[in-house]
Amino acid sequence: MITVNLYYKGINGNARAFAEEMESSGIADAIRAEKGNLRYEYFQPFNDPETVLLIDSWSDQEAIDAHHASPMMKQLAELRDKYDLHMTVERFVSDEYKSDEKYIRK
């Protein structure tokens, strides 16, 4: 699994407005329905109201490449421009490490 954390940063509430439009327009749901998508969720940090975090997880690089080639990417880019957002990205690959399980309360 590959997880990409995208931090959308704007001004005057634009990052949150972007995420809300992604949800209300159906684009987020369409991405969630793409083959290989495991998670697509927006969050907002308590200490930074001008940033929205997207946690975006995929089964593999092939699924991410197909998503990037989809027509939705044009819509996404247009919305990013509309809200004048800037991004930073973190990428993580799951290593199936299990020794931390003893610290996790389920």
PDB file of C-alpha atoms in Angstrom:
ATOM      1  CA  MET A   1       0.000   0.000   0.000  1.00  0.00           C
ATOM      2  CA  ILE A   2       1.123   3.543  -0.781  1.00  0.00           C
ATOM      3  CA  THR A   3      -0.190   6.478   1.232  1.00  0.00           C
ATOM      4  CA  VAL A   4       0.228  10.049   0.098  1.00  0.00           C
ATOM      5  CA  ASN A   5      -0.417  12.908   2.505  1.00  0.00           C
ATOM      6  CA  LEU A   6      -1.183  16.105   0.623  1.00  0.00           C
ATOM      7  CA  TYR A   7      -1.263  19.343   2.585  1.00  0.00           C
ATOM      8  CA  TYR A   8      -3.349  21.984   0.799  1.00  0.00           C
ATOM      9  CA  LYS A   9      -2.598  25.477   2.036  1.00  0.00           C
ATOM     10  CA  GLY A  10      -4.513  28.615   1.163  1.00  0.00           C
ATOM     11  CA  ILE A  11      -5.829  31.820   2.680  1.00  0.00           C
ATOM     12  CA  ASN A  12      -9.257  33.009   3.858  1.00  0.00           C
ATOM     13  CA  GLY A  13     -10.576  29.453   4.268  1.00  0.00           C
ATOM     14  CA  ASN A  14      -9.828  28.458   0.671  1.00  0.00           C
ATOM     15  CA  ALA A  15      -8.330  25.073   1.558  1.00  0.00           C
ATOM     16  CA  ARG A  16     -11.479  24.054   3.427  1.00  0.00           C
ATOM     17  CA  ALA A  17     -13.689  25.450   0.639  1.00  0.00           C
ATOM     18  CA  PHE A  18     -11.707  23.356  -1.859  1.00  0.00           C
ATOM     19  CA  ALA A  19     -12.232  20.170   0.183  1.00  0.00           C
ATOM     20  CA  GLU A  20     -15.927  20.945   0.584  1.00  0.00           C
ATOM     21  CA  GLU A  21     -16.309  21.435  -3.177  1.00  0.00           C
ATOM     22  CA  MET A  22     -14.405  18.202  -3.846  1.00  0.00           C
ATOM     23  CA  GLU A  23     -16.963  16.427  -1.668  1.00  0.00           C
ATOM     24  CA  SER A  24     -20.122  18.242  -2.845  1.00  0.00           C
ATOM     25  CA  SER A  25     -19.211  17.975  -6.552  1.00  0.00           C
ATOM     26  CA  GLY A  26     -18.799  14.194  -6.363  1.00  0.00           C
ATOM     27  CA  ILE A  27     -15.150  14.278  -7.452  1.00  0.00           C
ATOM     28  CA  ALA A  28     -13.973  12.833  -4.126  1.00  0.00           C
ATOM     29  CA  ASP A  29     -16.502   9.988  -4.349  1.00  0.00           C
ATOM     30  CA  ALA A  30     -15.451   9.261  -7.933  1.00  0.00           C
ATOM     31  CA  ILE A  31     -11.820   9.015  -6.798  1.00  0.00           C
ATOM     32  CA  ARG A  32     -12.839   6.708  -3.944  1.00  0.00           C
ATOM     33  CA  ALA A  33     -14.514   4.461  -6.530  1.00  0.00           C
ATOM     34  CA  GLU A  34     -11.383   4.164  -8.666  1.00  0.00           C
ATOM     35  CA  LYS A  35      -9.731   0.768  -8.842  1.00  0.00           C
ATOM     36  CA  GLY A  36      -7.012   0.502  -6.185  1.00  0.00           C
ATOM     37  CA  ASN A  37      -8.132   3.442  -4.030  1.00  0.00           C
ATOM     38  CA  LEU A  38      -8.137   2.427  -0.375  1.00  0.00           C
ATOM     39  CA  ARG A  39      -8.668   5.783   1.333  1.00  0.00           C
ATOM     40  CA  TYR A  40      -9.440   9.354   0.345  1.00  0.00           C
ATOM     41  CA  GLU A  41     -10.222  11.565   3.330  1.00  0.00           C
ATOM     42  CA  TYR A  42      -9.802  15.216   4.230  1.00  0.00           C
ATOM     43  CA  PHE A  43      -8.786  16.474   7.685  1.00  0.00           C
ATOM     44  CA  GLN A  44      -8.027  19.881   9.160  1.00  0.00           C
ATOM     45  CA  PRO A  45      -5.295  20.475  11.767  1.00  0.00           C
ATOM     46  CA  PHE A  46      -6.466  22.063  15.034  1.00  0.00           C
ATOM     47  CA  ASN A  47      -3.608  24.552  14.988  1.00  0.00           C
ATOM     48  CA  ASP A  48      -3.811  25.613  11.312  1.00  0.00           C
ATOM     49  CA  PRO A  49      -7.224  26.594   9.907  1.00  0.00           C
ATOM     50  CA  GLU A  50      -5.649  27.500   6.542  1.00  0.00           C
ATOM     51  CA  THR A  51      -4.435  23.952   5.830  1.00  0.00           C
ATOM     52  CA  VAL A  52      -6.353  20.830   4.877  1.00  0.00           C
ATOM     53  CA  LEU A  53      -4.719  17.402   4.891  1.00  0.00           C
ATOM     54  CA  LEU A  54      -5.746  14.776   2.359  1.00  0.00           C
ATOM     55  CA  ILE A  55      -4.839  11.198   3.238  1.00  0.00           C
ATOM     56  CA  ASP A  56      -4.878   9.293  -0.038  1.00  0.00           C
ATOM     57  CA  SER A  57      -4.026   5.562  -0.029  1.00  0.00           C
ATOM     58  CA  TRP A  58      -3.678   3.241  -2.997  1.00  0.00           C
ATOM     59  CA  SER A  59      -3.033  -0.467  -3.439  1.00  0.00           C
ATOM     60  CA  ASP A  60       0.062   0.123  -5.592  1.00  0.00           C
ATOM     61  CA  GLN A  61       1.869   2.529  -7.932  1.00  0.00           C
ATOM     62  CA  GLU A  62      -0.083   1.228 -10.917  1.00  0.00           C
ATOM     63  CA  ALA A  63      -3.342   2.426  -9.314  1.00  0.00           C
ATOM     64  CA  ILE A  64      -1.822   5.862  -8.612  1.00  0.00           C
ATOM     65  CA  ASP A  65      -0.593   6.131 -12.209  1.00  0.00           C
ATOM     66  CA  ALA A  66      -4.092   5.271 -13.530  1.00  0.00           C
ATOM     67  CA  HIS A  67      -5.592   7.899 -11.208  1.00  0.00           C
ATOM     68  CA  HIS A  68      -3.105  10.520 -12.417  1.00  0.00           C
ATOM     69  CA  ALA A  69      -4.039   9.688 -16.034  1.00  0.00           C
ATOM     70  CA  SER A  70      -7.790   9.995 -15.360  1.00  0.00           C
ATOM     71  CA  PRO A  71      -9.950  12.942 -16.515  1.00  0.00           C
ATOM     72  CA  MET A  72     -10.570  13.804 -12.837  1.00  0.00           C
ATOM     73  CA  MET A  73      -7.046  15.178 -12.548  1.00  0.00           C
ATOM     74  CA  LYS A  74      -8.017  18.074 -14.852  1.00  0.00           C
ATOM     75  CA  GLN A  75     -10.997  18.866 -12.609  1.00  0.00           C
ATOM     76  CA  LEU A  76      -8.786  18.646  -9.536  1.00  0.00           C
ATOM     77  CA  ALA A  77      -6.188  20.991 -11.050  1.00  0.00           C
ATOM     78  CA  GLU A  78      -8.890  23.492 -11.987  1.00  0.00           C
ATOM     79  CA  LEU A  79     -10.220  23.498  -8.411  1.00  0.00           C
ATOM     80  CA  ARG A  80      -6.716  23.931  -6.980  1.00  0.00           C
ATOM     81  CA  ASP A  81      -6.270  26.953  -9.244  1.00  0.00           C
ATOM     82  CA  LYS A  82      -9.734  28.314  -8.406  1.00  0.00           C
ATOM     83  CA  TYR A  83      -8.847  28.336  -4.700  1.00  0.00           C
ATOM     84  CA  ASP A  84      -5.180  29.331  -5.281  1.00  0.00           C
ATOM     85  CA  LEU A  85      -3.851  26.441  -3.209  1.00  0.00           C
ATOM     86  CA  HIS A  86      -0.237  25.433  -2.650  1.00  0.00           C
ATOM     87  CA  MET A  87       0.734  21.907  -1.707  1.00  0.00           C
ATOM     88  CA  THR A  88       3.330  19.886   0.121  1.00  0.00           C
ATOM     89  CA  VAL A  89       3.435  16.112  -0.151  1.00  0.00           C
ATOM     90  CA  GLU A  90       4.622  13.193   1.965  1.00  0.00           C
ATOM     91  CA  ARG A  91       4.677   9.653   0.587  1.00  0.00           C
ATOM     92  CA  PHE A  92       4.741   6.442   2.613  1.00  0.00           C
ATOM     93  CA  VAL A  93       5.002   2.804   1.570  1.00  0.00           C
ATOM     94  CA  SER A  94       3.595   0.213   3.954  1.00  0.00           C
ATOM     95  CA  ASP A  95       6.139  -2.243   5.250  1.00  0.00           C
ATOM     96  CA  GLU A  96       3.706  -4.553   7.105  1.00  0.00           C
ATOM     97  CA  TYR A  97       5.742  -4.122  10.301  1.00  0.00           C
ATOM     98  CA  LYS A  98       3.784  -5.809  13.116  1.00  0.00           C
ATOM     99  CA  SER A  99       5.869  -5.324  16.290  1.00  0.00           C
ATOM    100  CA  ASP A 100       4.013  -2.080  17.136  1.00  0.00           C
ATOM    101  CA  GLU A 101       0.766  -4.013  17.502  1.00  0.00           C
ATOM    102  CA  LYS A 102       1.304  -4.426  21.258  1.00  0.00           C
ATOM    103  CA  TYR A 103       1.054  -0.625  21.663  1.00  0.00           C
ATOM    104  CA  ILE A 104      -2.204  -0.228  19.764  1.00  0.00           C
ATOM    105  CA  ARG A 105      -5.457  -0.449  21.662  1.00  0.00           C
ATOM    106  CA  LYS A 106      -8.197  -1.866  19.455  1.00  0.00           C
TER     107      LYS A 106
END
